[in-house]
Coordinates of C-alpha atoms in Angstrom, one line a residue:
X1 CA 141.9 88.2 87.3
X2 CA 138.7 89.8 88.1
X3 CA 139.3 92.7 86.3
X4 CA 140.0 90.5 82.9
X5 CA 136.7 88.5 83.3
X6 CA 134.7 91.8 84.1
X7 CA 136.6 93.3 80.7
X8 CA 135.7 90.0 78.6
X9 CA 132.2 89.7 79.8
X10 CA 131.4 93.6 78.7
X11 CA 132.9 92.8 75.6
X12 CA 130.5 89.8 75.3
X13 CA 127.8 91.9 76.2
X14 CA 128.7 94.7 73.6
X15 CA 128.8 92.1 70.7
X16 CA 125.6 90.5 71.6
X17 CA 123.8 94.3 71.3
X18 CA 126.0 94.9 68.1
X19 CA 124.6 91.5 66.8
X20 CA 122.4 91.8 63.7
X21 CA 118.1 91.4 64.7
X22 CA 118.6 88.4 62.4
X23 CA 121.0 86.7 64.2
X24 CA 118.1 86.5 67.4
X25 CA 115.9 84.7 65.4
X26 CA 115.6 80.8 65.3
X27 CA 114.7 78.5 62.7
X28 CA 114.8 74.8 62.4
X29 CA 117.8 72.5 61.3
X30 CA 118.8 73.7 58.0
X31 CA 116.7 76.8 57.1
X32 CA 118.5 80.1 56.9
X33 CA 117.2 83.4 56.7
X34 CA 118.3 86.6 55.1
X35 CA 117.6 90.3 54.1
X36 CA 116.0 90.2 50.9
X37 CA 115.0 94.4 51.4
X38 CA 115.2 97.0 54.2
X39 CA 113.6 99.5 52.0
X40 CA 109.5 99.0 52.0
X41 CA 108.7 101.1 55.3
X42 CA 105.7 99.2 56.9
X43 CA 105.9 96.2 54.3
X44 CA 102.8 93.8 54.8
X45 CA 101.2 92.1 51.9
X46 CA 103.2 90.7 49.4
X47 CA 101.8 89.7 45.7
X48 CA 104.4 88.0 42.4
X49 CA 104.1 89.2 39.3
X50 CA 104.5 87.1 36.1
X51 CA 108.5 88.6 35.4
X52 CA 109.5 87.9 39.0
X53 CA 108.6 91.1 40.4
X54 CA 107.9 91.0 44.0
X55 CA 105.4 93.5 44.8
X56 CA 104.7 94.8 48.5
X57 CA 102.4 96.8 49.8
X58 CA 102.2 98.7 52.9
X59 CA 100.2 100.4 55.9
X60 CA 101.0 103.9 56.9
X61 CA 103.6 104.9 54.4
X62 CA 100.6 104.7 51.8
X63 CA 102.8 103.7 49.1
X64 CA 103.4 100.4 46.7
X65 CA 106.6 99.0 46.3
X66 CA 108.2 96.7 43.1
X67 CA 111.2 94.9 44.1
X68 CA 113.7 93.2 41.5
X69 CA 116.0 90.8 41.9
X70 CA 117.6 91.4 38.5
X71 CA 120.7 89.3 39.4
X72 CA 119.2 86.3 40.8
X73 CA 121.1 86.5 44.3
X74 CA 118.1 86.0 46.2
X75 CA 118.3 89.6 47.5
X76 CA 116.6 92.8 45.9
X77 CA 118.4 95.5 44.2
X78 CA 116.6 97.8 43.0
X79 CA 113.6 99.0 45.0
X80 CA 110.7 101.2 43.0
X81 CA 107.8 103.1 44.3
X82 CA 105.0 102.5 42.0
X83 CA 101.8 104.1 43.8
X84 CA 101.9 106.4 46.6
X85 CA 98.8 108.7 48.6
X86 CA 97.0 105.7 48.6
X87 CA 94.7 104.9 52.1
X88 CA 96.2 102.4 53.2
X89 CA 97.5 100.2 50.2
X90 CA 97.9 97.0 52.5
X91 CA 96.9 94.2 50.3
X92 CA 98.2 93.8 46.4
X93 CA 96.7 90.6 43.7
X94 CA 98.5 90.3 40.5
X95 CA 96.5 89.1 37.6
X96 CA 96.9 89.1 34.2
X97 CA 99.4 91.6 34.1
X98 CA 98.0 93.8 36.2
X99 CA 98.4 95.1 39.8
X100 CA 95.0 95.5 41.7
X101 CA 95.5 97.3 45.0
X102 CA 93.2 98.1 48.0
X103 CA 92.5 101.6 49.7
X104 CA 90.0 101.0 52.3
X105 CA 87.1 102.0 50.4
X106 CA 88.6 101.7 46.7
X107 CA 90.5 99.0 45.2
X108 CA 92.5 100.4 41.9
X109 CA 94.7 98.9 39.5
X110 CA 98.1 99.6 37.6
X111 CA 97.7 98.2 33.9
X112 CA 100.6 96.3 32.6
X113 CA 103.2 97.5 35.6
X114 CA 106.0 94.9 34.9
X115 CA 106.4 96.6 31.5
X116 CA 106.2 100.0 33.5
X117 CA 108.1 100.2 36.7
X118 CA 109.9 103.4 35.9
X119 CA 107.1 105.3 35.0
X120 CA 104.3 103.8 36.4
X121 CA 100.6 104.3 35.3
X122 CA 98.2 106.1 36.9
X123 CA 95.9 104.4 39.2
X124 CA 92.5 103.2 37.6
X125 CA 89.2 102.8 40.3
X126 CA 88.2 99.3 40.0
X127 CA 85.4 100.1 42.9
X128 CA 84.4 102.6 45.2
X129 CA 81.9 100.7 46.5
X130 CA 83.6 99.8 49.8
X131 CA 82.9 100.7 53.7
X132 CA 84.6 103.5 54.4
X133 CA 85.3 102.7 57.8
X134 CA 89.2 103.0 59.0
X135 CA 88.8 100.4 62.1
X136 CA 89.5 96.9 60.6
X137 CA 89.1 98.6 56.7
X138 CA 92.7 97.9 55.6
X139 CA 92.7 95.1 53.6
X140 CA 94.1 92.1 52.1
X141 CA 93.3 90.9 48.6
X142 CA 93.8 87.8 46.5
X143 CA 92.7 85.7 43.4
X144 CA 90.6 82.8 43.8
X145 CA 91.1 80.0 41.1
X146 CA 87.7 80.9 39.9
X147 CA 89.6 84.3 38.8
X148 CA 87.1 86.2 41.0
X149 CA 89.0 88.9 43.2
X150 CA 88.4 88.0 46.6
X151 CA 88.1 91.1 49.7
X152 CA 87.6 90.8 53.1
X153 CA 85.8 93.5 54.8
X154 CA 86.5 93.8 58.5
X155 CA 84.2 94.4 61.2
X156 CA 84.0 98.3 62.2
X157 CA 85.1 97.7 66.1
X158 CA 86.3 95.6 68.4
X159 CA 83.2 93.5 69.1
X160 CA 79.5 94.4 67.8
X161 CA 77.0 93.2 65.6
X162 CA 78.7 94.4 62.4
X163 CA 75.3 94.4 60.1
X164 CA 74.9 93.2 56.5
X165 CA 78.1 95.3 55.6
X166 CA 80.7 94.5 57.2
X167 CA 82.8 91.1 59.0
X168 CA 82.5 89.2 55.9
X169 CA 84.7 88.0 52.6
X170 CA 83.6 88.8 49.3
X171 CA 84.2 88.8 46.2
X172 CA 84.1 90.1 42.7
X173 CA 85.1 89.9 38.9
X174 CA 88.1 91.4 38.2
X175 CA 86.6 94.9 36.8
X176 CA 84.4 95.6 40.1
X177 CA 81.0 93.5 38.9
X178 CA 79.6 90.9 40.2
X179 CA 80.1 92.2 44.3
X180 CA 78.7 88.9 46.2
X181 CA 79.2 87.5 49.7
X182 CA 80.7 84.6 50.2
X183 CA 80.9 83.8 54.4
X184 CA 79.8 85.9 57.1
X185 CA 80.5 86.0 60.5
X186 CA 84.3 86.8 60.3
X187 CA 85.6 89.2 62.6
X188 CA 88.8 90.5 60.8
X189 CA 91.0 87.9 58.1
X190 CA 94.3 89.6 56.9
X191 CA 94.9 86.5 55.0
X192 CA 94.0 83.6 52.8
X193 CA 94.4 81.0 50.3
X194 CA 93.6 78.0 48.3
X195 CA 94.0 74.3 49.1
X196 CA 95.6 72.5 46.4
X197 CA 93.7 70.2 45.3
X198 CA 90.9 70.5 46.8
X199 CA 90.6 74.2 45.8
X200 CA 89.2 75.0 49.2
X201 CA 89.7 78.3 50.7
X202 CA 91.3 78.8 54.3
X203 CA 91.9 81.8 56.2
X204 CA 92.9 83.5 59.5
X205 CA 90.9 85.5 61.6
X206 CA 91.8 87.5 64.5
X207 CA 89.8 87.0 68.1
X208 CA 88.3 89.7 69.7
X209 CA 90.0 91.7 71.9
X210 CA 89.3 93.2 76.0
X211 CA 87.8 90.1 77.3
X212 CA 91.2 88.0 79.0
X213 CA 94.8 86.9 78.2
X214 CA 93.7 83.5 76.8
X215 CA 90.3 84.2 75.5
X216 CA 89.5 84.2 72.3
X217 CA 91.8 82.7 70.1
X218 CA 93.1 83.7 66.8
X219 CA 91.2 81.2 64.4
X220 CA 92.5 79.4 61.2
X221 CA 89.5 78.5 59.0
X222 CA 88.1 76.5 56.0
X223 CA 85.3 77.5 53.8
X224 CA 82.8 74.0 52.8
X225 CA 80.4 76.1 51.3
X226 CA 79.4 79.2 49.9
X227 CA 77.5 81.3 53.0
X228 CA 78.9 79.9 55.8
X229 CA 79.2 81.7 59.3
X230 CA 82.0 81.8 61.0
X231 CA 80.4 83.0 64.7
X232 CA 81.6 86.6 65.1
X233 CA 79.9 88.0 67.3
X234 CA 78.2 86.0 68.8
X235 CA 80.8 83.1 69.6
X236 CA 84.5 83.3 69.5
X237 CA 86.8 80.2 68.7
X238 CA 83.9 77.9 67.9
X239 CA 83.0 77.2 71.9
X240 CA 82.8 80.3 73.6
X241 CA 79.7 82.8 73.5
X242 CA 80.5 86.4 73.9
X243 CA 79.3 87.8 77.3
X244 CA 77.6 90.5 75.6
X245 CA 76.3 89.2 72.2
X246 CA 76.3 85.5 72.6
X247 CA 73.1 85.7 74.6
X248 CA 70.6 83.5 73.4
X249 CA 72.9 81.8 70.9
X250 CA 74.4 78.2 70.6
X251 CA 78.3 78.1 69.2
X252 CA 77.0 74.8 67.5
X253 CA 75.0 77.1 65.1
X254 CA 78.1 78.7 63.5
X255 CA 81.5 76.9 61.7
X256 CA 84.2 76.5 63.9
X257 CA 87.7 76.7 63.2
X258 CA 90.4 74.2 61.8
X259 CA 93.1 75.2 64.1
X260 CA 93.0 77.8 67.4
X261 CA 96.3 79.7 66.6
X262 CA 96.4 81.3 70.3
X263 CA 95.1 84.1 71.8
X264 CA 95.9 88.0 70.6
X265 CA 98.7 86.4 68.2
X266 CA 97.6 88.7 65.3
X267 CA 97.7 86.1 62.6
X268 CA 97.8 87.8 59.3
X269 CA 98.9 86.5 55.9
X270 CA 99.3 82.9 54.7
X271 CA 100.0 80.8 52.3
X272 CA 99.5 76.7 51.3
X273 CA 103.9 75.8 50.5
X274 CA 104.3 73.7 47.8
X275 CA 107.6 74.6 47.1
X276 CA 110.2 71.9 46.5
X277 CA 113.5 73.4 48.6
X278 CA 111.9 72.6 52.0
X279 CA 111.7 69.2 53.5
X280 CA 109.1 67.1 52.0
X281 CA 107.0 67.5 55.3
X282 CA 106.6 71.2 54.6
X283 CA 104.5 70.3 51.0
X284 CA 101.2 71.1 51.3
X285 CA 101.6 72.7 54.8
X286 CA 100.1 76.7 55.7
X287 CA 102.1 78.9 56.8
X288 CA 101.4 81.8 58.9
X289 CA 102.8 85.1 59.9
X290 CA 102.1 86.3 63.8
X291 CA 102.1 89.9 64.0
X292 CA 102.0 89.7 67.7
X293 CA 99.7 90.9 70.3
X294 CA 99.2 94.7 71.4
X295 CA 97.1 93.8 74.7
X296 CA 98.0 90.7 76.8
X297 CA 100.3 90.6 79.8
X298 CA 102.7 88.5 78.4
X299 CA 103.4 89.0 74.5
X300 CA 102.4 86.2 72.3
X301 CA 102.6 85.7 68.2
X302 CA 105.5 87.3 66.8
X303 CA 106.8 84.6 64.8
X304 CA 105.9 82.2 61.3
X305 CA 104.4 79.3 62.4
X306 CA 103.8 76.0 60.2
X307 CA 100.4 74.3 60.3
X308 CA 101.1 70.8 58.4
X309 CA 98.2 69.2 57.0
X310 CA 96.8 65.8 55.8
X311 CA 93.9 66.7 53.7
X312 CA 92.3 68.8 56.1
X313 CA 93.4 67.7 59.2
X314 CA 96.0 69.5 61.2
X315 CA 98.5 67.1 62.4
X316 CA 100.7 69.8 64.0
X317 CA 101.4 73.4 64.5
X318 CA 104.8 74.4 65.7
X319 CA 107.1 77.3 64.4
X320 CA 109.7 78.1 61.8
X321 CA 111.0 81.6 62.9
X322 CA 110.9 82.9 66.5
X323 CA 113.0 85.6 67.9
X324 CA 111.2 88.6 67.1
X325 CA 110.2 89.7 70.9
X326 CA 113.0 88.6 72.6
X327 CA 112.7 89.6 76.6
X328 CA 108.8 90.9 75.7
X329 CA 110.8 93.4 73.9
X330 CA 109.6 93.7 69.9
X331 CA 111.8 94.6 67.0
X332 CA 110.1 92.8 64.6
X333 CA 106.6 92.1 63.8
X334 CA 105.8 89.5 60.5
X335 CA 103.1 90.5 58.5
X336 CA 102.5 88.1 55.3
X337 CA 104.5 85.4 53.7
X338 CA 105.2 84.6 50.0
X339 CA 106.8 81.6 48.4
X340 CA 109.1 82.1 45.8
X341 CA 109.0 80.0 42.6
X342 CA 112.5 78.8 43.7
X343 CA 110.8 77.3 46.7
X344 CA 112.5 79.9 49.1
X345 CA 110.1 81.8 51.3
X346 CA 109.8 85.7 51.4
X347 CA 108.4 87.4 54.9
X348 CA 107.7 90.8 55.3
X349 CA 107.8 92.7 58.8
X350 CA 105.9 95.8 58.9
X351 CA 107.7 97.0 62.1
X352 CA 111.3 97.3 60.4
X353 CA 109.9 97.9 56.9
X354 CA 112.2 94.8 55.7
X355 CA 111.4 91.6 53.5
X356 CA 113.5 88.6 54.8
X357 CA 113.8 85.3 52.2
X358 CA 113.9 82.0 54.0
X359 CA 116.0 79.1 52.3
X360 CA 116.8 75.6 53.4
X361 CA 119.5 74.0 52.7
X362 CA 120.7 70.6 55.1

């Protein structure tokens, strides 16, 4: 008898390690995830081009992927490298046609790619006008509704008094004129987006890091007007002076944020849902990919969280998938999300170099 329960329980075991990664992960009632891709090593932004092209770009593998779904099965097949020896080609903007990509320093452009996946075109230099800097210089790009390109450019450390050049967001016209600041103060934003509606821009911005477990927090924050300062470095989290640079400074001076996402989470991309598959709660709502923490005792992000809104109000934050550090141990690490014109929800995890594609269906 013992023998037969000793025999059953390693066979339990052995199923449980043979289990897919995706089977760990939790979701709530109703929404299902999938594999969309396994073939984008260190996928992290995500852009959409006008023919349904899903374009990814990535971190160290320095390339640009195009992924097609030509079958409409909600899963890619056929995966294309379009750029490659770029610097770090995290963050991709579609416009007009057109991929714009970033490269630390540079951000270039493949002219009229969805006609040209096979045989892409050779990268043009929008600008070279950019830092140079490596520390916090990868970066994530977008289009505002004002058709302006917008670029954050990350402080060059963990915590100093950047200068006029760096931890800011700017932007530009599409062509490389026009460089202007728009807020200041911003430690390091991976991601951002538009209100509907109100066509005010939000973003994430990661705390500092080296100064405790629970201090700072990761911020989520709203742009009111054009030159606002955010507090970095001089106060983290909108109450808490740095030890070092906050002396002599008031955190009443400086914006504080909508929504403290937790400490060391790594929030990166996000995105404003107004899908229609989800449940009608999740219209209007941000959601946010965790890349987890790389310094706290006990991990912490690691996960897509939900930040529903009314107007700008936060009326709660709680998550949509978990799972990816089970047992502090990390085989997963989310790193932007995309809605789908379907309403389904692509995430991309630079630690497995997949894309996943979140559905609901009750």
């Amino acid at each position: 008898m013992r023998m037969a329960l000793f025999l059953l329980l390693s066979w339990l075991a052995m199923q449980v390690q043979a289990a897919s990664p995706l089977e760990q992960l939790t979701l709530p009632p109703g929404f299902h995830i999938a594999l969309y891709s396994d073939q984008v090593a260190n996928a992290r932004e995500i852009a959409l081009g006008a023919k349904g092209t899903v374009f990814v770009g990535s971190g160290d593998a320095g390339k640009v992927y195009a992924l097609t779904d030509s079958k409409g099965a909600g899963v890619a097949d056929k995966v294309r490298v379009v750029a490659s020896a770029l610097e770090s080609p995290i963050g991709v903007a579609f416009k007009n046609g057109d991929l714009y990509i970033s490269a630390v320093s540079r951000i270039v452009v493949l002219r009229d790619i969805e006609n040209h996946l096979d045989d892409p075109p050779a990268p043009e230099v929008v600008t070279d006008k950019l830092p140079t800097e490596t520390h916090h210089g990868s970066k994530f790009l977008a289009f505002g509704p004002d058709g302006k390109l917008y670029v954050p450019i990350g402080a060059p450390c963990n915590v100093c008094d950047p200068g006029p050049d760096h931890g800011k967001l700017i932007r530009m016209n599409a062509d490389g004129s026009g460089m202007e600041d728009v807020a200041r103060g911003i430690r390091n934003s991976v991601g951002f987006d538009w209100q509907p509606g109100t066509g005010q821009l939000w973003f994430t911005d990661n705390g500092r890091d080296m100064l405790d477990d629970d201090l700072p927090s990761d911020e989520l924050n709203r742009i009111t007007r054009p030159g606002e300062h955010f507090g970095f470095p001089y106060c983290h989290q909108g109450d808490t002076l740095d030890p070092e640079f906050g002396q002599g400074k008031r955190c009443s001076d400086y914006a504080p944020p909508v929504l403290k996402l937790g400490a060391h989470v790594a929030a990166l991309g996000m995105r404003f849902y107004e899908g229609r598959q989800f449940p009608a709660s999740y219209k209007g709502a941000i959601i946010v990919a965790e890349h987890g923490s790389w310094n706290r005792t006990k991990k912490s992000g690691y996960r897509v969280m939900t930040v529903h809104l009314q107007g700008s109000k936060v009326l709660s934050y709680e998550p949509l998938i978990t799972g990816f550090a089970p047992n502090e141990q990390a085989w997963g690490r989310p790193a932007d999300v995309q809605p789908l014109p379907d309403g389904s929800l692509l995430v991309s995890d630079d630690l497995t170099g997949a894309v996943y594609r979140v559905t609901y269906k009750p």
